[in-house]
Amino acid sequence: MKNDQMFNAHHSPVGAFSSFTLGYPGPSGGFGCELGKPADQHIFIGYESASERGVFNTFPFYEESSDAEEDFVLEDQGDHLEKAKLRCIETSEIEREFTPCIDRWAHNEFEFTIFSPTHAIPNPATASEEAMKTVLIPAVFAQLRLDNRKGDHDRRIFFGFQPSNFQAHIRENWNLCSKGIRSLCVGRDYGVASNAEGSNTAIHFTADTILGEPDRDRFHFGNGTIGLLDAVVPKGEIVTIPLVMAFHRSGLVTSGIECSYYYNRFFPNLDSVILHGLEHFESYRASAQTENEKWHRETLTDSQRFHIAHSIRSYYGSTQLLDRAGEPMWVVNEGEYRMINTLDLTIDQLFFEMKQNPWTTRNVLEHYLELYSYRDQVFSPGEPDAYHPGGLSFSHDMGVANCFTPQGESCYEISGLKGCFSYMTHEELVNWLCCALVYLEQTGDEAWAHQYLQTFKDLFESLCNRDHSDSEQRNGIMGMDSSRTKGGAEITTYDSLDPSLGRSRGNCYLATKTWSVYLGLEKLFRKYGNNDDADLCLSQSTRIMKTLLGAVREDGSLPSSIEPGAETSILPVIEGLVYAWFNGRKDVFEPSSGYVEFISMMRVHLEQVLKPGCCMFDDGSWRLTTGNTNSWLSKIYLCQFVARELLAFPENHPAMKSDEAHENWLKSPSNAYWAWGDQFYAGELKGSRYYPRGVTSVLWLDEKQHC
């Protein structure tokens, strides 16, 4: 294995906000529940050498540490246990197979494989209990396998771990032992178990002590800090040991809005998860292989397959299906930041959820309307004390770290600012509408459209008011800030970048997203006979088109903003086109449409900025703005789709070969600990780590002209 294959990756249940993270050398993975980072546990996986009895080859997911027994036993007591020899396998000798649902490590005749099915979640309103139970089991599945047909002696294989928190003691579950199941659990929260005949568990201070001692009954030791589950593979045989890695949290797990995990309806405790997982192990293992095929296209490059697999895994590690007073509440936590349903991530995860379980998008949108919407006023930056009608919009998020914020408030936004942590009122309004319009187009949910038709009208009015308070002075683009900023200025989702992308007012990136919203609303209103508002939507989309066409620079590119002094160039001007494509307005991309000049302008802009020294780094990787080296992979994935599928950017362009460079970002030793990450400064991961947003990569599966 090349050293660049040693990267952490999530292995996560659906909706359990848990992860067994593994892949980066040292104590840098393991069982994590509701964490914003890897658990930093020592993980012991290995097998006994074929040529040397008592010598065990181990994968490099631990570090040697002092024997805690020495803190209790004096040297002259002479009561020392025999120890085996652990030999850490060189990374160059390991083979790794990495796909969306299967992660396999192999060395010689030994294999360790983790299975993580990416089940779509049925709609709880219509699904059977059995269907929900199958999908929502808070567990992932693994197996140890050793081919000892050429061996001349019996050999042992093992899996074990040492929690990073020494107050979290490992226990053997004797209730399960009576059912023929051997397990190692930490409290009632997580554990690993097997029902393989002949498997054993042991707990002590060091792995080499456990493996070196022939009398296994000596190690049912509650004070031990390391637990191993092992089995003997007789000479001449192949043995496969199934493992269930289970998670569980019972009772209320959130505050502000009190929720429990939805899976508690089917799994009341950790034991029930383990029992069900082992009973249906073969089914889950098979479904992982089946699910893998869903994310495969022959036309994808190896690098593209890597990006898709890695980002899907990281997405599931942040998911949480909660039970709110008997009703489902879908949450995607924001990676290391753990913010709840950040709306400017919801819009990027939209494409994945529309493929998997569209009802979750509707669920989030409805909770935003019910709990995290508000009405404000707006003001012009030149008249901060002169307020005008604003309207309905939404908060940036619903809270953080399992703590829901008060209604209409986020944990992120602060008034009086003009940069990071300011309000995102206009963008979140646009984001909600983008998600809702795509949801309606892709599902045909007319009942939902009828239910919220007045809401769409209110949001349309709010959007227009943020252009200009005087309808005669409107140009389609945001020109008014929310009163919630209290004299500050609104920002976009690109909060940590310079004002070229971070400032909302006059922003060309935000203008293109708004253009797509007006087009979608026009179609919606006409469908339901509201032609007056449809005509106004058409007028607003036309205004945006004319405003941006009028802002084109001599080289054919657009500035970052229509406001004076905008000198930088930005890639995400093209980003917003994707929402028109998916909300039912593919017609505007036709050569005969009234927007042909607008689309042509976007193509020319892309040609001008996607060059080395502009929005490309020297290695061919993409950058979002010339004003900053901070680039976000999730947005690059999205813009790649727009470039290839919507703007027919030539495949032989050097920028179209960037996937391997972006793969190198993620696999760099300085970045690989964090699994999938989003925010890179010239290739160095600086933020948005352990992150779910990268599932924009699944858009590549929709590139029909390449499939």
Short mmCIF file of C-alpha atoms in Angstrom, two decimals, residues 38 43 95-96 107 110 119-120 122 130 181 183 193 200 287 343 354 366 383 468 602 651 659 663 683 695:
data_model
loop_
_atom_site.label_atom_id
_atom_site.label_comp_id
_atom_site.label_asym_id
_atom_site.label_seq_id
_atom_site.Cartn_x
_atom_site.Cartn_y
_atom_site.Cartn_z
CA PRO A 38 -12.00 10.98 15.79
CA ILE A 43 -7.25 -0.13 17.91
CA GLU A 95 -3.52 -3.49 0.72
CA ARG A 96 -6.62 -1.32 1.11
CA HIS A 107 -1.84 -8.33 4.74
CA PHE A 110 -5.24 -11.95 6.70
CA HIS A 119 -29.52 2.39 3.22
CA ALA A 120 -32.11 4.90 2.13
CA PRO A 122 -38.02 4.99 4.41
CA GLU A 130 -39.47 -3.84 10.22
CA ILE A 181 -22.11 -14.11 22.16
CA SER A 183 -18.63 -8.89 23.58
CA ALA A 193 -19.48 -8.46 19.66
CA ASN A 200 -13.14 -15.31 23.31
CA SER A 287 -26.50 -5.15 1.31
CA LEU A 343 -29.15 25.66 6.30
CA MET A 354 -33.01 13.67 -3.08
CA GLU A 366 -40.87 22.19 7.72
CA GLU A 383 -29.40 54.78 5.76
CA HIS A 468 -34.68 47.43 -3.01
CA MET A 602 -21.26 32.18 -17.59
CA GLU A 651 -13.04 17.54 -21.13
CA ASP A 659 -9.56 15.37 -9.16
CA GLU A 663 -7.48 13.63 -3.70
CA GLY A 683 -4.15 22.32 0.10
CA VAL A 695 -21.81 14.76 -0.87
#
